Coordinates of C-alpha atoms in Angstrom, one line a residue:
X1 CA -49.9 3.6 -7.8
X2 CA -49.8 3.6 -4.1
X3 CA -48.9 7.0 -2.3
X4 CA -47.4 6.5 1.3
X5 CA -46.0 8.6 4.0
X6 CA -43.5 7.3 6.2
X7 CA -41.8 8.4 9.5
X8 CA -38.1 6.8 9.9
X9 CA -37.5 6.5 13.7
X10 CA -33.6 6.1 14.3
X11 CA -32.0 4.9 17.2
X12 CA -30.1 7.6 18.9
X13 CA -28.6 5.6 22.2
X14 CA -25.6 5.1 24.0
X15 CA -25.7 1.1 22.4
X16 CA -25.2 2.9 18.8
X17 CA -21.3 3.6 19.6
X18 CA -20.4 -0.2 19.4
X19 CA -18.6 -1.1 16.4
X20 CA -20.2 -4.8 15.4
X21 CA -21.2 -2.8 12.4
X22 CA -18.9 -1.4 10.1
X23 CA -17.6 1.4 10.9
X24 CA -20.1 1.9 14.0
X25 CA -23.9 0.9 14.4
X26 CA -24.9 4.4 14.0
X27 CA -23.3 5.6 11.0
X28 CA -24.4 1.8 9.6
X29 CA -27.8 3.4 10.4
X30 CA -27.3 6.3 8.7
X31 CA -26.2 4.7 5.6
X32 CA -29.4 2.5 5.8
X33 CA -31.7 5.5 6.1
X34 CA -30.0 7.4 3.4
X35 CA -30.8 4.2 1.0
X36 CA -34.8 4.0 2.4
X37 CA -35.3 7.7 2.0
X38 CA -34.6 7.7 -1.5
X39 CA -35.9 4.0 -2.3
X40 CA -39.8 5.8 -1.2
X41 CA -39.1 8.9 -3.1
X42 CA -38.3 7.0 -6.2
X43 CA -41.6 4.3 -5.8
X44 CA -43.6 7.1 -6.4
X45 CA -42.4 11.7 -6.4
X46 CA -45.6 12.2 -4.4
X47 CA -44.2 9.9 -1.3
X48 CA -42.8 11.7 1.4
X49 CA -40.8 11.0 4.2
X50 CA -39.9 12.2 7.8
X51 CA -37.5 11.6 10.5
X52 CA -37.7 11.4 14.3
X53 CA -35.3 10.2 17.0
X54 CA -36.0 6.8 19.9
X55 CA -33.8 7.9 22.5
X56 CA -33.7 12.1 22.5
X57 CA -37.5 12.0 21.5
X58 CA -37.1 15.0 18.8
X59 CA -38.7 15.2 15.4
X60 CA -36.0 16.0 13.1
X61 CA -37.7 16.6 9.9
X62 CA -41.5 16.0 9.3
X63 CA -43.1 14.8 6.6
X64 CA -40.9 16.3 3.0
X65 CA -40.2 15.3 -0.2
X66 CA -37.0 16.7 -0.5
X67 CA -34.3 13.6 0.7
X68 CA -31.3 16.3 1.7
X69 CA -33.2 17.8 4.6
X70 CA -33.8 14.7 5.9
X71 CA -30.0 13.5 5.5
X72 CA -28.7 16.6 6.9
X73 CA -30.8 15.9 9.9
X74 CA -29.8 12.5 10.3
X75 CA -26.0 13.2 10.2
X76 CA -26.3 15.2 13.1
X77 CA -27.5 13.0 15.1
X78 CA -24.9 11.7 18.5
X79 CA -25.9 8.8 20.7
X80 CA -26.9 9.3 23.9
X81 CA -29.3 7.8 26.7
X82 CA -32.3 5.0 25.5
X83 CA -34.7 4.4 23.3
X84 CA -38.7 4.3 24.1
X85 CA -40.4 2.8 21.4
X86 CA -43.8 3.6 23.2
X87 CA -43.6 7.6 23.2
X88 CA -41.6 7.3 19.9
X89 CA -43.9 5.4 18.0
X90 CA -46.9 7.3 19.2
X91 CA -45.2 10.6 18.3
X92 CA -44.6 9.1 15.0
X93 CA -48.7 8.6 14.9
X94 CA -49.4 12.3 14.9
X95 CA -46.7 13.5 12.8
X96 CA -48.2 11.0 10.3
X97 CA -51.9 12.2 11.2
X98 CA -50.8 15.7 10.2
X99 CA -49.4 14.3 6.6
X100 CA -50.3 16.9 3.5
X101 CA -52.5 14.4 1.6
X102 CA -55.0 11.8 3.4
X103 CA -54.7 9.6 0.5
X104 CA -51.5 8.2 1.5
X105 CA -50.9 5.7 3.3
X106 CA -49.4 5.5 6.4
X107 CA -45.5 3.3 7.6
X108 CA -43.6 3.5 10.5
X109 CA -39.8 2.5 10.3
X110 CA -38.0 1.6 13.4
X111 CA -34.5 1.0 13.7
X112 CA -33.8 -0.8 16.9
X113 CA -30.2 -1.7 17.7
X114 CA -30.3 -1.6 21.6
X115 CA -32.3 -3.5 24.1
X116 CA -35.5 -3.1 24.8
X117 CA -36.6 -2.0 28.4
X118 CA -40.3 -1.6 27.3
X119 CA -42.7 -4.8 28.9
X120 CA -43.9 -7.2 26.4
X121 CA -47.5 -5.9 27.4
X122 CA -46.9 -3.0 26.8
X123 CA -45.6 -3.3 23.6
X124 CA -48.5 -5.2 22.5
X125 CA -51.3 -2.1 23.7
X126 CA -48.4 0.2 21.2
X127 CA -49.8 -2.5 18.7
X128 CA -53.2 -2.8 18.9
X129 CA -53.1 0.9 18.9
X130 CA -51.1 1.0 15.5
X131 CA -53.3 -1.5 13.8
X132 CA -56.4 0.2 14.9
X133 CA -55.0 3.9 13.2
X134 CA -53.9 1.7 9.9
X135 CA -50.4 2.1 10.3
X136 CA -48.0 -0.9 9.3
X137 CA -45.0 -0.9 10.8
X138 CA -41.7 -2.4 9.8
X139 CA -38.9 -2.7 11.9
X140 CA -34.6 -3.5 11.5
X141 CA -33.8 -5.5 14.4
X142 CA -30.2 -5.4 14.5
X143 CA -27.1 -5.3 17.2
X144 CA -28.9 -6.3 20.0
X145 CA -31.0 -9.3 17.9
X146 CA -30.5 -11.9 20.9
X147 CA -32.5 -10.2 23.5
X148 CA -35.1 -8.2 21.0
X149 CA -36.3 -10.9 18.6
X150 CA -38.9 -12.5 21.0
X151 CA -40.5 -9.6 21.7
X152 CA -40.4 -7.6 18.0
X153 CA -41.9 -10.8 16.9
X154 CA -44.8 -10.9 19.3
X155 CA -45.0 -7.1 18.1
X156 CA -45.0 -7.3 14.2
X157 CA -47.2 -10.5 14.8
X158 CA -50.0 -8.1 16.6
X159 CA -49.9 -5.0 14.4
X160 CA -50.0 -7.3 11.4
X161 CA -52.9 -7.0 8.8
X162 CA -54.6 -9.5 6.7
X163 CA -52.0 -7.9 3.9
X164 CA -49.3 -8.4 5.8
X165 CA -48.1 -5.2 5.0
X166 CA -45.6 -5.3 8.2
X167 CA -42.2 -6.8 8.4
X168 CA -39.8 -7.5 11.0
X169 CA -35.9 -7.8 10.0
X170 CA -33.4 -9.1 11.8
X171 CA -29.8 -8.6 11.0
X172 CA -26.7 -10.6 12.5
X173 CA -23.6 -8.4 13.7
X174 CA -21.3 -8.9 10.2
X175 CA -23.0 -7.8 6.9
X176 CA -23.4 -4.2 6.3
X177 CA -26.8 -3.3 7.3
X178 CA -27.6 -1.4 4.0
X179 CA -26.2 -4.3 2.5
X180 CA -28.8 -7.0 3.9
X181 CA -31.5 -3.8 3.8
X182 CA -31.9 -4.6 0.3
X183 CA -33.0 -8.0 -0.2
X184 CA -35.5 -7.5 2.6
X185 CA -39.4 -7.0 2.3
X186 CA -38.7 -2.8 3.3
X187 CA -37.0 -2.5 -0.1
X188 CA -39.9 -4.5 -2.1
X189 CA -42.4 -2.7 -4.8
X190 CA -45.9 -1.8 -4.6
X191 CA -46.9 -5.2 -6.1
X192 CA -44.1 -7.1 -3.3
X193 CA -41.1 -7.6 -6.0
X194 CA -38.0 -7.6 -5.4
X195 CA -35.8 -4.4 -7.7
X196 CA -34.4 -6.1 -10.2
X197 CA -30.4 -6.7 -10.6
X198 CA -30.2 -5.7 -6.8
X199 CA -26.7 -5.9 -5.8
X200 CA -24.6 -5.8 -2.6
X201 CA -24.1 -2.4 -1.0
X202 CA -20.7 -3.0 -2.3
X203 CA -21.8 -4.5 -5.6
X204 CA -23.9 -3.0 -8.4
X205 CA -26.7 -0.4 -8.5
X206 CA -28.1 -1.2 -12.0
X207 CA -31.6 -1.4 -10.4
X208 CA -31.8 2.1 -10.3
X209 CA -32.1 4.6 -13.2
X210 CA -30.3 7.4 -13.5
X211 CA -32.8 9.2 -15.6
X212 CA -35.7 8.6 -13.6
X213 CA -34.1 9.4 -10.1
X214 CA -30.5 11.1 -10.7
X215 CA -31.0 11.5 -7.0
X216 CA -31.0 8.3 -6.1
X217 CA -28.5 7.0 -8.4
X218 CA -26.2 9.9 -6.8
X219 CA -26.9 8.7 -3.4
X220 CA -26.4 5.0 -3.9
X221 CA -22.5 5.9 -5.4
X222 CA -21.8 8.4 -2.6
X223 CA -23.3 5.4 0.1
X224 CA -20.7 3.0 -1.7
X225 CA -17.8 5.1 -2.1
X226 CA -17.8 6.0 1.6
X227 CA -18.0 2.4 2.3
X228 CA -15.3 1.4 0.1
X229 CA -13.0 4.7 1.7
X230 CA -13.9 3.0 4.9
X231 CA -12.8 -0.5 4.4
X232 CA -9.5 0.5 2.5
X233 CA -8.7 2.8 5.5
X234 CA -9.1 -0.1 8.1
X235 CA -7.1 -2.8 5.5
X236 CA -4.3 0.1 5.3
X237 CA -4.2 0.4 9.0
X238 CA -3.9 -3.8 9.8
X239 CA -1.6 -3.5 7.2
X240 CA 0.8 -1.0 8.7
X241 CA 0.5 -2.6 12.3
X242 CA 1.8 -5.9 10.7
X243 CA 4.2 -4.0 8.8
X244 CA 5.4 -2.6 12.2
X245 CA 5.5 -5.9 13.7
X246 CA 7.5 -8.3 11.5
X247 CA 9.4 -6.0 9.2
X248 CA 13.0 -6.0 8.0
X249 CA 15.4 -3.4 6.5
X250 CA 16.0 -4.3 3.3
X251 CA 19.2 -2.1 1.4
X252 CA 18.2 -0.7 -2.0
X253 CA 20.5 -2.1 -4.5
X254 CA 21.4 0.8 -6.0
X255 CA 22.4 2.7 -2.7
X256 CA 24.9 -0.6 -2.3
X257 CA 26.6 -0.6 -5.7
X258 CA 27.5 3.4 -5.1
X259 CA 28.8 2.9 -2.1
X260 CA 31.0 -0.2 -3.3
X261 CA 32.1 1.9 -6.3
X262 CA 32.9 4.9 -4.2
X263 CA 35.2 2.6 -1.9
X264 CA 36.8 1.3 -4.7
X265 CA 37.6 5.0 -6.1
X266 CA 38.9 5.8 -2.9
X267 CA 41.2 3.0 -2.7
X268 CA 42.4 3.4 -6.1
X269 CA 43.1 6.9 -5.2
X270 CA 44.8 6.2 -1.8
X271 CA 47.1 3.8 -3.7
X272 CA 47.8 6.3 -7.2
X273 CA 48.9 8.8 -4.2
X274 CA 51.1 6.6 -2.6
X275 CA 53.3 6.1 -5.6
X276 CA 53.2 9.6 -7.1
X277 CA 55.5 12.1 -6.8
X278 CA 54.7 15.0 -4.6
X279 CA 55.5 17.6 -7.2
X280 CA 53.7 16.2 -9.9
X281 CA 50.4 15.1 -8.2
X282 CA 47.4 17.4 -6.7
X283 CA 46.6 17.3 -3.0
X284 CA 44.0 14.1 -2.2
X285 CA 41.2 16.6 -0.6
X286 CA 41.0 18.1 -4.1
X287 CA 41.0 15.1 -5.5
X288 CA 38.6 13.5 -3.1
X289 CA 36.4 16.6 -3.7
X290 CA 36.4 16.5 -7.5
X291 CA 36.1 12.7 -7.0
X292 CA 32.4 13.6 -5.5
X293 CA 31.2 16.0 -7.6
X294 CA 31.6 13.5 -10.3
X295 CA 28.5 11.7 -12.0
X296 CA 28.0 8.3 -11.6
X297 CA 29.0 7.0 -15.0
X298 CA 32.0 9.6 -14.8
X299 CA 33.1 8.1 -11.6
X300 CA 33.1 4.8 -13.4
X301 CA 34.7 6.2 -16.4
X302 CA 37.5 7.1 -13.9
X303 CA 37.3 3.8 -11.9
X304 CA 38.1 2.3 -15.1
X305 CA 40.9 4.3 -16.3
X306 CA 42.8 4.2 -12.8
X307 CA 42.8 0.3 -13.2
X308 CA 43.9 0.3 -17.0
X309 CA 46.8 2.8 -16.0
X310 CA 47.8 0.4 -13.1
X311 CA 47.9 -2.8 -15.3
X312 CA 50.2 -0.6 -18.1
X313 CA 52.7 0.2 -15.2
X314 CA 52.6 -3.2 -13.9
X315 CA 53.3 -4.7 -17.3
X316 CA 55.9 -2.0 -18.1
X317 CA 58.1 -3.3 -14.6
X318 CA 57.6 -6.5 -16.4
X319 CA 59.2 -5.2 -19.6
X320 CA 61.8 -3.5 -17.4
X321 CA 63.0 -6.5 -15.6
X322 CA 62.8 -9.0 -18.8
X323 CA 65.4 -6.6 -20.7
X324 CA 67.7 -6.6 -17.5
X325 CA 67.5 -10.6 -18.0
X326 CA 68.2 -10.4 -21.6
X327 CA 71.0 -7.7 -21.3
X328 CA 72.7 -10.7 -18.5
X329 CA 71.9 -13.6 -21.4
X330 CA 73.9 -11.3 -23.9
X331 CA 76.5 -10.7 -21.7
X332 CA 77.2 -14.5 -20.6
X333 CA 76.6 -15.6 -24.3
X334 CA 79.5 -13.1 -25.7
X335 CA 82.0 -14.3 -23.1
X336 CA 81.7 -17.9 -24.5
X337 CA 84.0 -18.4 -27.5
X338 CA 82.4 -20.9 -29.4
X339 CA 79.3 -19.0 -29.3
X340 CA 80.7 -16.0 -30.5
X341 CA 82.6 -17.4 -32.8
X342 CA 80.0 -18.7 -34.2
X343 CA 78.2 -15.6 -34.2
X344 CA 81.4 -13.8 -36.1
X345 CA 80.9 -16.7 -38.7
X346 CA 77.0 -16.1 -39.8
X347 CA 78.2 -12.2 -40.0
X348 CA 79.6 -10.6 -43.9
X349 CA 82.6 -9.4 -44.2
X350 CA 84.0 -10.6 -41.3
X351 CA 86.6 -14.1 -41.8
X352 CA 86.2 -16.1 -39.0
X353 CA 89.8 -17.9 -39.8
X354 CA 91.4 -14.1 -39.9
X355 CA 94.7 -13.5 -37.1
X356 CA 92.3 -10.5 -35.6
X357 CA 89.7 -13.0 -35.1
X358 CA 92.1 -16.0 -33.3
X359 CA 93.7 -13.5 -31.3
X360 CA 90.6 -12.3 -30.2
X361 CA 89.4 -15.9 -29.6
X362 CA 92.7 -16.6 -28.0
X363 CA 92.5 -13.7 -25.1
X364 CA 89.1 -14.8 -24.4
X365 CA 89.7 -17.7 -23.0
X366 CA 92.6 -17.1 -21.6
X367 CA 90.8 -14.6 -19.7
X368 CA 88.1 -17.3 -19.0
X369 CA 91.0 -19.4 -17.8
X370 CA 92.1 -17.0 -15.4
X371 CA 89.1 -16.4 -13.4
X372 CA 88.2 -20.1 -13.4
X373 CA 91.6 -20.4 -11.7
X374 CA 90.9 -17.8 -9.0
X375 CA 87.3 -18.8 -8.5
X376 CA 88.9 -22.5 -7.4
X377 CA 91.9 -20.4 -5.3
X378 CA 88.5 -18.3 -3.7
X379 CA 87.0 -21.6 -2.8
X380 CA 90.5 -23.2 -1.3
X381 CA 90.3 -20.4 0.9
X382 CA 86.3 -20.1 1.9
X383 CA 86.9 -24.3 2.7
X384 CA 90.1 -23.6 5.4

């Protein structure tokens, strides 16, 4: 098995604040080195790693084995000023000169997501210079691709060996860089495979196993949970400005059929007031109060009842008024003769052919004579 140390030099500039990758090119970064640091621990326990800034020019961790000082290094990192891959890469040289064990071999990693002020020239001497102390170099073009590729071509291309042990990747502002990270050559074996089952950042992490590297494994979930935080934090945020934009009230049903019902209580209230007696009823605050304390299925209970009550009083005036009719049907049918005499016929005991009968008979209709004759004198009168 191959032993290696490598030195991760991180992009630190101004250039890192631009958001092109999610959430910012240099938190994209840090996710990236988080993945790479534990990726060489797990090739081998005896690789080590160390971390050093472009732009600041510090050496944040040398050479180590153990992943969390490194991390804890990297998140503290702020942008500011530019990068100069020259004095970087040749500080990353002597850390790497200095490693515990001169069996390993030797990577420099550069993450390079601003533009490049360094002459072509000169980055061809940095180099011949790398090649000649063994060191391959692979470097994550990204952000600032356009104006960088020519010249981290011409780069790779010189410090390239017969192996080809160096690699140059170039990433386009939309994928997540840890995301494209691993399908590249940086990611591969000892032997130049590709992990197995490798997923999306936001996919799976089967190529790793949990036995072997609980580390790892621990990191990869953390790395893709705080991606997927991210993303549902921006959707939420779209989501609430379009919400803000084109929304409309809209009632709750519920809150609509109270307020219906409590009209309707009120109104049969207002109208069961109206026709009370004042001595019999109760004031209508009280009744408007006790009204409210009420549960909703009481208050219906009651909403019912008031209407039931109303329809009995309604159908008793009916009742009322039909007897009044029937008491004036009586009184016109006993003041006709034949009717009655018929009546006083269909009735035992009684002899319809009697002198009490006849006489009875008789006065009736002289009686209906009479006011026959002065309802015709009353209409003489009303005519002239």
């Amino acid at each position: 098995m191959v032993l290696e140390s490598t030195m991760i030099c991180v992009d630190d500039s101004d250039w890192m604040r631009n958001g092109d990758f999610l959430p910012s090119r240099i938190q994209a970064q840090q996710d990236a080195v988080n993945l790479i640091c534990h990726a060489k621990t797990r090739q081998n326990a005896e690789n080590n790693v160390g971390l050093l800034t472009l732009a600041s020019l510090r050496v944040l961790s040398t050479l180590t084995t153990d992943v969390g000082k490194i991390l804890k290094s990297l998140y503290a990192v702020s942008p500011k000023g530019k990068v100069d891959i020259a004095i970087g890469a040749s500080t990353a040289i002597l850390a790497l000169k200095h490693r515990m064990s001169k069996n390993h071999k030797m990577r420099i990693i550069l993450f390079i997501g601003s533009p490049i002020d360094t002459e072509e020239k000169d980055l061809i001497k940095l180099a011949k210079k790398l090649k000649k102390n063994k060191v391959s170099v692979d470097v994550v073009n990204f952000g600032e691709d356009a104006s960088n590729t020519e010249k981290l071509t011409t780069f790779i291309s010189t410090v390239n060996d017969k192996q080809g042990s160096s690699h140059l990747v170039t990433i386009p502002p939309g994928p997540l860089l840890s995301d494209a990270l691993m399908s590249s050559p940086i990611m591969a074996n000892e032997d130049g495979s590709m992990p197995s089952s490798v997923g999306g950042f936001g996919g799976n992490v089967d190529f790793v196993d949990a036995d072997a590297d609980p580390e790892l494994a621990m990191a990869l979930r953390v790395s893709l949970e705080e991606s997927r935080q991210r993303q549902e934090e921006e959707s939420k945020k779209a989501n609430s400005v379009a919400a803000q934009d084109g929304s409309a009230f809209t009632p709750n049903p519920s809150s609509i059929e109270e307020s219906l019902l409590e009209q309707a209580l009120a109104i049969s209230l207002d109208s069961r007031m109206e026709t009370a007696s004042p001595t019999t009823d109760r004031p209508v605050t009280t009744q408007s109060r006790e009204v409210a304390s009420l549960t909703e299925e009481e208050q219906m209970e009651l909403a019912m009842r008031m209407s039931l009550q109303d329809f009995k009083d309604t159908q008793q005036g009916d009742d009322e008024s039909k007897e009044m009719d029937e008491d004036m049907d009586a009184a016109d049918l006993i003041s006709d003769p034949s009717v009655l005499q018929s009546v006083l016929g269909s009735l035992q005991g009684i002899d319809p052919n009697s002198d009490m009968v006849r006489n009875l008979m008789g006065s009736l209709q002289e009686e209906e004579e009479s006011m026959d004759i002065d309802e015709e004198k009353n209409e003489k009168k009303d005519q002239n």
